[in-house]
Coordinates of C-alpha atoms and ligand atoms in Angstrom, one line a residue:
Chain P
X12 CA -63.3 56.6 -35.3
X13 CA -64.3 52.9 -35.8
X14 CA -62.5 50.0 -35.8
X15 CA -63.4 48.6 -39.2
X16 CA -63.5 45.1 -39.4
X17 CA -66.4 44.4 -36.9
X18 CA -67.7 41.3 -35.6
X19 CA -69.5 39.2 -33.6
X20 CA -67.7 38.6 -30.6
X21 CA -69.2 35.5 -28.9
X22 CA -70.8 36.8 -24.7
X23 CA -71.2 40.1 -26.1
X24 CA -74.6 41.0 -27.0
X25 CA -78.1 39.8 -27.0
X26 CA -77.9 37.2 -28.9
X27 CA -75.1 35.4 -26.0
X28 CA -77.7 32.8 -25.6
X29 CA -76.6 29.4 -23.9
X30 CA -76.4 26.6 -25.4
X31 CA -79.9 25.4 -23.8
X32 CA -82.0 29.2 -24.8
X33 CA -80.5 27.9 -28.2
X34 CA -82.6 24.7 -27.7
X35 CA -85.5 25.3 -26.4
X36 CA -85.9 28.0 -29.3
X37 CA -85.6 25.5 -31.0
X38 CA -88.2 24.0 -29.3
X39 CA -90.5 26.7 -29.6
X40 CA -90.2 26.8 -32.8
X41 CA -90.9 23.3 -34.3
X42 CA -94.3 23.6 -31.8
X43 CA -95.8 26.6 -33.4
X44 CA -95.6 25.0 -37.2
X45 CA -97.3 21.9 -35.9
X46 CA -99.9 24.5 -34.6
X47 CA -99.5 26.0 -38.0
X48 CA -100.1 22.7 -39.9
X49 CA -103.9 22.2 -37.9
X50 CA -105.1 25.8 -37.8
X51 CA -104.9 26.1 -41.7
X52 CA -102.4 29.1 -41.8
X53 CA -102.4 30.7 -45.3
X54 CA -101.8 33.8 -45.7
X55 CA -102.6 33.0 -49.6
X56 CA -106.2 32.5 -49.0
X57 CA -106.4 36.5 -48.4
X58 CA -105.8 36.4 -52.6
X59 CA -109.7 36.8 -51.4
X60 CA -109.9 39.5 -49.7
X61 CA -112.1 41.0 -52.1
X62 CA -115.0 39.0 -50.9
X63 CA -115.1 40.4 -46.8
X64 CA -115.4 43.6 -48.7
X65 CA -118.3 42.9 -50.3
X66 CA -119.4 42.1 -47.4
X67 CA -118.4 44.4 -45.3
X68 CA -119.7 47.1 -47.8
X69 CA -123.3 46.0 -47.6
X70 CA -123.6 46.7 -43.9
X71 CA -123.8 50.4 -44.9
X72 CA -125.2 52.5 -44.3
X73 CA -126.2 51.7 -40.7
X74 CA -129.2 51.9 -39.1
X75 CA -128.9 54.2 -36.9
X76 CA -133.1 53.9 -36.2
X77 CA -132.2 51.0 -33.9
X78 CA -129.9 53.9 -31.4
X79 CA -132.5 54.0 -29.0
X80 CA -133.1 49.8 -28.8
X81 CA -129.2 49.0 -28.8
X82 CA -128.7 51.4 -25.9
X83 CA -131.2 50.0 -23.8
X84 CA -129.3 46.9 -24.6
X85 CA -126.0 48.0 -23.7
X86 CA -127.3 49.2 -20.2
X87 CA -128.4 45.6 -19.4
X88 CA -125.6 44.4 -20.9
X89 CA -123.5 46.3 -18.7
X90 CA -126.0 45.4 -15.8
X91 CA -125.7 41.7 -16.0
X92 CA -121.8 42.1 -15.7
X93 CA -122.3 44.5 -12.8
X94 CA -124.5 42.4 -11.4
X95 CA -122.8 38.7 -11.9
X96 CA -119.3 40.9 -10.6
X97 CA -120.1 42.7 -6.8
X98 CA -122.3 39.2 -6.2
X99 CA -119.1 37.4 -6.6
X100 CA -116.6 39.7 -4.7
X101 CA -118.9 39.5 -1.8
X102 CA -119.0 35.7 -1.6
X103 CA -115.1 36.3 -3.1
X104 CA -114.0 37.2 0.7
X105 CA -115.2 35.8 3.0
X106 CA -114.5 32.6 1.5
X107 CA -110.7 33.1 0.5
X108 CA -110.1 32.9 4.0
X109 CA -111.8 29.3 3.9
X110 CA -108.3 28.6 1.4
X111 CA -105.7 31.3 2.8
X112 CA -103.6 29.1 4.8
X113 CA -102.4 31.9 7.2
X114 CA -106.1 32.4 8.8
X115 CA -108.2 28.9 7.7
X116 CA -110.3 27.7 10.6
X117 CA -108.1 24.1 9.5
X118 CA -106.5 22.0 7.0
X119 CA -110.6 20.4 5.7
X120 CA -112.2 23.8 5.5
X121 CA -109.1 25.2 4.0
X122 CA -109.3 22.4 1.2
X123 CA -112.5 21.4 0.7
X124 CA -112.1 25.4 -0.3
X125 CA -109.6 25.0 -2.1
X126 CA -110.8 22.8 -4.4
X127 CA -114.3 23.7 -4.5
X128 CA -112.5 27.7 -6.2
X129 CA -110.5 25.5 -8.8
X130 CA -114.4 23.2 -10.1
X131 CA -115.8 27.6 -10.0
X132 CA -112.9 28.7 -11.9
X133 CA -112.4 26.1 -13.9
X134 CA -116.1 26.1 -15.6
X135 CA -116.2 28.8 -18.5
X136 CA -119.3 30.9 -18.2
X137 CA -121.6 29.6 -20.5
X138 CA -121.6 25.9 -19.5
X139 CA -122.7 27.6 -16.7
X140 CA -125.7 29.7 -18.2
X141 CA -126.9 26.7 -20.2
X142 CA -127.4 24.2 -17.1
X143 CA -128.2 27.1 -15.3
X144 CA -130.6 28.3 -18.3
X145 CA -134.1 25.0 -17.9
X146 CA -133.9 26.7 -14.0
X147 CA -134.2 29.9 -14.1
X148 CA -135.5 30.2 -17.7
X149 CA -133.2 32.6 -20.6
X150 CA -132.6 35.8 -19.5
X151 CA -130.0 38.0 -18.3
X152 CA -130.7 35.8 -14.8
X153 CA -128.4 33.3 -15.8
X154 CA -126.5 34.5 -18.0
X155 CA -126.0 36.8 -14.2
X156 CA -125.5 33.4 -12.3
X157 CA -122.9 32.3 -14.8
X158 CA -120.6 35.2 -14.3
X159 CA -121.0 35.1 -10.4
X160 CA -120.2 31.3 -10.0
X161 CA -117.3 31.7 -12.0
X162 CA -116.1 34.8 -10.7
X163 CA -116.7 34.0 -7.3
X164 CA -113.2 31.0 -8.3
X165 CA -111.4 33.5 -9.5
X166 CA -111.8 36.3 -7.3
X167 CA -111.6 33.3 -4.5
X168 CA -107.9 32.8 -5.0
X169 CA -106.3 35.7 -6.2
X170 CA -108.2 37.2 -2.5
X171 CA -106.8 34.2 -0.6
X172 CA -103.6 34.5 -2.6
X173 CA -103.3 38.3 -1.2
X174 CA -104.1 37.5 2.5
X175 CA -101.5 35.1 2.6
X176 CA -99.2 37.8 1.1
X177 CA -100.2 40.4 3.3
X178 CA -97.7 41.4 5.9
X179 CA -97.2 40.3 9.1
X180 CA -96.4 43.6 10.8
X181 CA -100.7 44.1 10.9
X182 CA -101.7 41.4 12.3
X183 CA -98.9 41.3 14.5
X184 CA -99.7 43.9 16.2
X185 CA -103.9 42.8 16.8
X186 CA -102.4 40.2 18.6
X187 CA -99.8 41.6 21.1
X188 CA -103.1 43.9 22.0
X189 CA -104.7 40.7 23.0
X190 CA -107.4 40.3 20.5
X191 CA -108.4 37.2 18.5
X192 CA -108.5 35.3 15.3
X193 CA -111.6 38.0 14.4
X194 CA -109.9 41.4 14.6
X195 CA -106.8 39.9 13.7
X196 CA -109.6 39.2 10.4
X197 CA -110.9 42.7 9.7
X198 CA -107.8 44.9 11.2
X199 CA -104.7 43.0 10.7
X200 CA -105.4 41.7 7.2
X201 CA -108.9 42.9 5.4
X202 CA -108.0 47.1 5.2
X203 CA -104.1 45.3 3.7
X204 CA -105.9 43.2 1.0
X205 CA -109.2 46.0 -0.2
X206 CA -106.5 48.0 -2.0
X207 CA -105.7 45.0 -4.2
X208 CA -109.5 43.7 -4.0
X209 CA -110.9 46.9 -5.2
X210 CA -108.9 47.2 -8.4
X211 CA -109.1 43.0 -9.6
X212 CA -112.3 43.6 -9.0
X213 CA -113.1 46.1 -11.4
X214 CA -111.0 44.4 -14.2
X215 CA -112.8 41.4 -13.6
X216 CA -115.8 44.2 -14.3
X217 CA -114.6 45.3 -17.8
X218 CA -114.1 40.8 -18.6
X219 CA -117.3 40.7 -17.3
X220 CA -118.9 42.8 -19.9
X221 CA -116.8 41.0 -23.0
X222 CA -117.8 37.8 -21.3
X223 CA -121.7 38.7 -21.1
X224 CA -121.6 39.5 -24.9
X225 CA -120.4 36.1 -25.3
X226 CA -123.7 34.8 -23.0
X227 CA -126.1 37.1 -25.1
X228 CA -125.8 35.0 -28.1
X229 CA -127.3 31.8 -25.8
X230 CA -129.9 33.7 -24.8
X231 CA -129.0 36.4 -21.6
X232 CA -130.0 39.1 -22.6
X233 CA -128.2 42.6 -24.3
X234 CA -126.6 44.4 -26.8
X235 CA -124.7 40.9 -27.6
X236 CA -127.8 38.8 -27.7
X237 CA -129.0 41.8 -29.9
X238 CA -126.0 41.3 -32.5
X239 CA -127.0 37.5 -32.6
X240 CA -130.3 38.1 -33.9
X241 CA -129.5 40.7 -36.2
X242 CA -126.4 38.1 -38.1
X243 CA -128.2 35.7 -37.9
X244 CA -131.0 37.3 -40.5
X245 CA -128.4 39.2 -42.0
X246 CA -129.9 41.9 -40.6
X247 CA -125.9 44.1 -41.7
X248 CA -126.6 47.4 -41.4
X249 CA -127.8 46.6 -38.2
X250 CA -124.7 44.4 -37.0
X251 CA -122.5 47.8 -37.6
X252 CA -124.3 50.0 -35.4
X253 CA -124.2 47.3 -32.9
X254 CA -120.8 46.5 -33.1
X255 CA -120.2 50.1 -32.7
X256 CA -122.4 49.9 -30.0
X257 CA -119.3 47.1 -28.0
X258 CA -116.2 49.6 -29.0
X259 CA -117.7 52.6 -27.5
X260 CA -119.2 49.8 -24.4
X261 CA -115.7 48.0 -24.2
X262 CA -113.6 51.0 -24.8
X263 CA -116.1 53.0 -21.6
X264 CA -115.7 49.9 -19.3
X265 CA -111.8 50.2 -19.6
X266 CA -111.1 53.9 -18.8
X267 CA -113.7 54.3 -16.2
X268 CA -112.3 50.9 -13.9
X269 CA -108.5 51.9 -15.4
X270 CA -109.5 55.1 -13.3
X271 CA -111.0 53.8 -10.4
X272 CA -108.7 51.0 -10.0
X273 CA -105.8 53.9 -10.2
X274 CA -107.7 55.8 -7.7
X275 CA -107.9 53.3 -4.8
X276 CA -104.6 51.7 -5.0
Chain C
X27 CA -91.4 39.7 43.6
X28 CA -90.1 39.8 39.8
X29 CA -92.5 41.4 37.4
X30 CA -91.2 38.1 34.8
X31 CA -88.3 35.6 34.6
X32 CA -88.0 33.9 31.6
X33 CA -85.8 30.9 32.5
X34 CA -83.3 28.8 29.9
X35 CA -86.0 30.0 27.0
X36 CA -84.9 28.2 23.3
X37 CA -86.0 29.0 20.6
X38 CA -85.3 27.4 17.3
X39 CA -87.5 28.7 14.6
X40 CA -89.0 24.9 11.6
X41 CA -86.3 25.1 8.9
X42 CA -83.2 26.8 10.9
X43 CA -79.9 25.0 11.2
X44 CA -79.7 26.9 14.9
X45 CA -81.0 27.6 17.9
X46 CA -82.0 31.5 17.3
X47 CA -82.3 31.1 21.9
X48 CA -79.7 29.3 23.0
X49 CA -80.5 29.8 26.9
X50 CA -82.0 33.1 27.9
X51 CA -82.4 33.9 31.6
X52 CA -83.7 37.1 32.4
X53 CA -85.1 38.0 35.6
X54 CA -87.1 42.0 35.7
X55 CA -88.6 43.7 38.2
X56 CA -91.9 46.1 38.2
X57 CA -90.4 49.3 37.0
X58 CA -87.6 48.8 35.2
X59 CA -86.2 50.6 32.1
X60 CA -84.8 47.7 30.6
X61 CA -82.6 47.6 26.6
X62 CA -82.0 44.5 25.2
X63 CA -78.8 45.3 21.8
X64 CA -76.7 43.1 20.1
X65 CA -76.2 43.2 16.6
X66 CA -78.5 41.8 13.9
X67 CA -79.3 38.5 14.5
X68 CA -78.9 37.5 18.4
X69 CA -81.9 36.7 18.5
X70 CA -83.9 39.7 20.8
X71 CA -87.1 40.7 18.3
X72 CA -87.1 36.8 19.4
X73 CA -87.0 37.5 23.1
X74 CA -89.2 40.4 23.0
X75 CA -92.2 38.3 20.7
X76 CA -91.1 34.7 23.0
X77 CA -92.3 37.7 25.9
X78 CA -96.0 37.5 24.8
X79 CA -96.2 34.4 22.9
X80 CA -95.8 35.4 19.5
X81 CA -93.3 33.2 19.2
X82 CA -93.3 29.6 20.8
X83 CA -90.3 28.0 21.9
X84 CA -89.1 25.0 22.1
X85 CA -88.6 24.6 25.9
X86 CA -88.2 26.5 28.9
X87 CA -89.5 28.2 31.5
X88 CA -92.4 32.4 31.4
X89 CA -93.0 32.5 34.9
X90 CA -95.6 36.3 34.9
X91 CA -96.6 37.7 38.0
X92 CA -95.8 34.2 40.2
X93 CA -97.7 32.3 37.2
X94 CA -96.7 30.5 34.5
X95 CA -97.2 31.6 31.4
X96 CA -96.0 29.0 28.9
X97 CA -99.2 27.3 29.2
X98 CA -102.0 29.8 28.8
X99 CA -104.4 28.9 25.6
X100 CA -107.0 30.7 24.2
X101 CA -109.5 33.4 25.9
X102 CA -106.9 33.5 28.1
X103 CA -103.5 32.9 27.2
X104 CA -105.3 36.6 25.2
X105 CA -106.3 38.0 28.7
X106 CA -102.2 37.9 29.1
X107 CA -101.3 39.5 26.1
X108 CA -103.7 42.3 26.8
X109 CA -101.6 43.2 29.9
X110 CA -98.6 43.6 27.9
X111 CA -98.5 46.7 25.0
X112 CA -95.6 45.9 22.3
X113 CA -94.7 48.8 19.7
X114 CA -92.4 48.4 16.2
X115 CA -89.9 49.4 14.1
X116 CA -92.3 49.6 11.0
X117 CA -94.8 50.9 13.8
X118 CA -98.1 48.7 12.9
X119 CA -100.7 50.9 12.3
X120 CA -104.2 50.6 10.4
X121 CA -102.9 53.3 7.4
X122 CA -106.2 54.5 6.4
X123 CA -107.6 54.6 9.3
X124 CA -107.8 57.5 12.0
X125 CA -106.0 57.9 14.1
X126 CA -108.6 56.9 17.1
X127 CA -109.4 53.8 15.5
X128 CA -106.1 53.0 16.8
X129 CA -105.4 53.9 19.9
X130 CA -109.6 52.1 20.3
X131 CA -107.3 49.5 18.9
X132 CA -106.1 48.6 22.3
X133 CA -109.1 47.7 24.3
X134 CA -109.3 44.8 21.8
X135 CA -108.9 41.5 24.5
X136 CA -112.1 43.8 25.9
X137 CA -114.5 44.3 22.8
X138 CA -115.8 41.6 20.3
X139 CA -114.7 41.9 17.0
X140 CA -117.9 43.7 15.5
X141 CA -118.2 45.9 17.5
X142 CA -115.0 46.8 17.4
X143 CA -115.4 46.9 13.0
X144 CA -118.7 49.8 13.6
X145 CA -117.0 51.0 16.5
X146 CA -118.5 50.9 19.7
X147 CA -116.8 51.4 22.4
X148 CA -117.8 52.3 25.5
X149 CA -117.6 56.0 27.0
X150 CA -114.9 55.1 29.9
X151 CA -113.1 53.4 27.3
X152 CA -112.6 56.4 24.4
X153 CA -112.3 59.1 27.4
X154 CA -108.3 56.4 27.5
X155 CA -106.9 56.7 24.2
X156 CA -108.5 60.5 24.1
X157 CA -106.2 60.6 27.5
X158 CA -103.7 58.8 26.0
X159 CA -103.1 60.8 23.0
X160 CA -102.7 63.7 25.3
X161 CA -100.0 62.0 26.7
X162 CA -98.2 61.5 24.2
X163 CA -98.7 64.5 22.6
X164 CA -101.2 64.4 20.0
X165 CA -104.7 66.2 21.6
X166 CA -106.9 66.9 19.2
X167 CA -105.3 64.1 15.8
X168 CA -108.4 61.7 16.6
X169 CA -109.9 62.7 13.0
X170 CA -106.5 62.2 11.1
X171 CA -105.8 58.9 9.1
X172 CA -102.7 57.4 10.7
X173 CA -101.2 57.7 7.1
X174 CA -100.9 61.3 6.8
X175 CA -98.6 61.2 10.3
X176 CA -95.0 61.2 10.4
X177 CA -92.9 59.1 11.2
X178 CA -92.6 60.6 14.6
X179 CA -96.2 61.6 14.8
X180 CA -97.4 57.1 13.6
X181 CA -95.0 55.5 16.9
X182 CA -96.4 58.0 19.5
X183 CA -99.9 56.9 18.7
X184 CA -98.6 52.8 18.3
X185 CA -97.7 54.4 22.1
X186 CA -101.4 55.8 22.8
X187 CA -102.5 52.1 20.8
X188 CA -100.0 50.7 24.2
X189 CA -101.1 53.1 26.8
X190 CA -104.6 51.7 26.8
X191 CA -104.0 48.6 27.0
X192 CA -103.4 49.5 30.8
X193 CA -100.5 47.4 30.0
X194 CA -98.5 46.6 33.0
X195 CA -94.9 45.3 30.4
X196 CA -93.9 47.7 27.2
X197 CA -92.8 45.0 24.8
X198 CA -90.6 47.5 22.3
X199 CA -88.6 45.7 19.6
X200 CA -86.6 48.5 17.7
X201 CA -89.5 51.4 17.8
X202 CA -86.6 54.1 16.7
X203 CA -84.2 52.3 14.0
X204 CA -86.8 53.9 12.0
X205 CA -87.0 57.7 12.6
X206 CA -84.1 60.7 12.1
X207 CA -82.1 60.4 15.1
X208 CA -83.5 63.8 16.5
X209 CA -87.5 62.2 16.8
X210 CA -85.8 58.8 18.3
X211 CA -84.5 60.3 21.0
X212 CA -88.0 62.5 21.2
X213 CA -89.7 59.0 21.3
X214 CA -87.1 57.2 23.9
X215 CA -87.6 60.6 26.5
X216 CA -91.7 59.7 26.3
X217 CA -91.1 56.3 27.0
X218 CA -88.7 57.3 29.6
X219 CA -91.0 59.3 31.1
X220 CA -94.4 57.1 31.0
X221 CA -91.7 54.9 32.4
X222 CA -90.8 57.3 36.2
X223 CA -95.0 58.2 36.3
X224 CA -96.2 55.9 35.9
X225 CA -94.4 52.7 37.2
X226 CA -94.6 50.9 33.3
X227 CA -91.6 48.6 33.0
X228 CA -90.8 48.7 29.6
X229 CA -88.8 46.1 27.6
X230 CA -87.0 47.6 25.0
X231 CA -84.4 46.9 21.6
X232 CA -82.9 48.8 20.9
X233 CA -79.3 49.2 18.1
X234 CA -78.5 52.7 19.5
X235 CA -75.3 52.3 22.4
X236 CA -76.1 55.8 23.3
X237 CA -79.6 56.3 23.3
X238 CA -79.3 52.7 25.6
X239 CA -76.8 54.1 28.1
X240 CA -78.9 57.9 27.8
X241 CA -82.7 56.0 28.9
X242 CA -81.9 52.7 30.3
X243 CA -81.4 51.3 33.1
X244 CA -80.5 48.6 32.8
X245 CA -78.9 46.8 29.9
X246 CA -78.8 43.0 29.0
X247 CA -76.1 42.7 26.0
X248 CA -77.9 39.7 23.6
X249 CA -75.5 37.7 20.9
X250 CA -75.3 34.6 19.0
X251 CA -79.0 34.1 20.9
X252 CA -77.3 34.1 25.1
X253 CA -77.4 36.9 27.6
X254 CA -74.1 38.6 27.1
X255 CA -73.9 41.1 28.9
X256 CA -76.9 42.3 32.4
X257 CA -75.6 46.0 34.6
X258 CA -76.3 48.7 34.7
X259 CA -75.8 51.2 31.5
X260 CA -73.0 53.1 33.0
X261 CA -70.9 48.9 32.7
X262 CA -71.3 49.7 29.4
X263 CA -68.2 50.1 27.9
X264 CA -65.7 49.1 25.5
X265 CA -65.2 45.3 26.4
X266 CA -68.5 44.9 27.5
X267 CA -69.9 45.8 23.6
X268 CA -66.9 44.3 22.2
X269 CA -68.2 41.1 23.3
X270 CA -71.7 41.5 22.8
X271 CA -71.5 42.7 19.4
X272 CA -68.4 40.9 18.8
X273 CA -64.8 42.5 17.7
X274 CA -64.9 43.2 13.9
X275 CA -66.5 46.2 14.7
Ligands
ADP21 N1 -89.6 33.9 11.2 C1 -88.4 33.5 11.0 N2 -87.5 32.1 10.9 C2 -86.4 31.3 10.8 N3 -85.4 32.2 11.6 C3 -86.2 33.0 11.6 C4 -87.3 33.7 12.6 N4 -86.5 35.1 13.1 C5 -85.9 34.6 12.9 N5 -85.1 34.3 12.9 C6 -83.8 33.6 13.6 O1 -84.1 34.1 13.8 C7 -82.9 34.6 14.9 C8 -82.1 36.0 15.4 O2 -83.7 36.7 14.7 P1 -84.2 37.9 15.0 O3 -84.5 38.1 16.7 O4 -84.2 38.4 14.7 O5 -82.6 38.8 15.8 P2 -82.8 40.0 16.1 O6 -83.9 40.9 16.5 O7 -82.5 39.7 17.4 O8 -81.8 40.8 14.8 C9 -81.9 35.1 13.4 O9 -80.8 33.8 13.0 C10 -83.2 34.8 12.1 O10 -82.3 34.5 10.7
MG22 MG1 -85.0 42.9 15.3

């Protein structure tokens, strides 16, 4: 039988945290109160929920007659993401061997390529696209370039970390045969990093489909562009179909990418 | 003349408190089958890696076939390494590639990385690879993926890879420690057969005293970075083992 006067024993439950943990928790709560004030967080405003519902009712009935056009736009969205991702992978692979401590040909190449990757990663796609539009014009192409450049930074860093973490054993085996640096990279390292690199590339494809929707807002074409146009002229029946298409698209890409990633690992 | 002479070899790893090797002397005559015994951390792997210059010693001499091997650089270093085969505890094959591609890695000293990448080898090299596979009992396995083989078969592929280097010395870093006892004995028997028939000199680290006694023509006991015993397997007795492994066991 359970003793009747059970009470929390110090050091017994999940909450037996150290003084430092409690202090960290207090700081964390304070930071969030501060952020809530800054973002005008106010559940009371939900009193006007009817306004949103009224908006949504104006979306109905969906403009299904636009399905063809939206399908075409979805294809463009996927094409933008695909081109941007693949270019990034192709250029990231060689660059990351310069940016990995164990394969860099020298300190200068290492530092220069690390810095380059950090800068590329730090610039948001939308900024790159805006800067490139005067040069290459509007349309999907600046979108592709923007995804390529940003993702080169993201994937380059990731692949160079895979190179640094690669098992030394196979590399030693190549050197022991009398093979040089090139043999070591191609046979001792590359086969080890390919599966994880592919897996990350498909994850980036997923991320880039979303990103190319946003790029559509600034004229990169595709589904994002269509959504932006319909919203601006308040054709909500079209918006509804476009949002449905986005949901389907993203879900499909997520599944496809998860499937491929399982296969390559 | 000795094939390999090692004198006063000292190694200190970056950041380590003590030397991993503290003045090792060793001479290998052609055709010997030498097994190196010693507890974990004694410096067995370090010694082997110094010989083919995967680890740089702080001081000491390595004389290969009468020539100084310590100062070799660039192409000369690669040419030196390709005369020495090496097998490992974890095999270190490229698991996703077929057996043949793995065996032909032994020709890396002779083909450019790009040729290797597109699988461009001479007919003589391919013939050697097939012979080596037959030699280790894997004829017909050329196109099987390395990862689909058992541990013993993978070590056989690694031995074939070393053989197509046409080496004059074979180094082994505990090549049978990852195998079951029966397979381990079979692999040691294969190495012994290659040693007898081709006269290929062997320097093999082991953690099994029984296998060393059964196959070696000479045993070296390493203890805390120094040679504590060097003699024929028949002289490896209780007192020698105590000296090498310490009295704790
Ligand atoms: N890469 C390394 N960095 C630092 N210390 C090492 C390294 N490799 C081995 N050592 C140390 O050198 C000593 C000898 O190691 P090792 O040659 O691997 O011995 P064994 O193969 O006999 O077990 C050990 O003390 C080990 O911890
Ligand atoms: Mg070892």
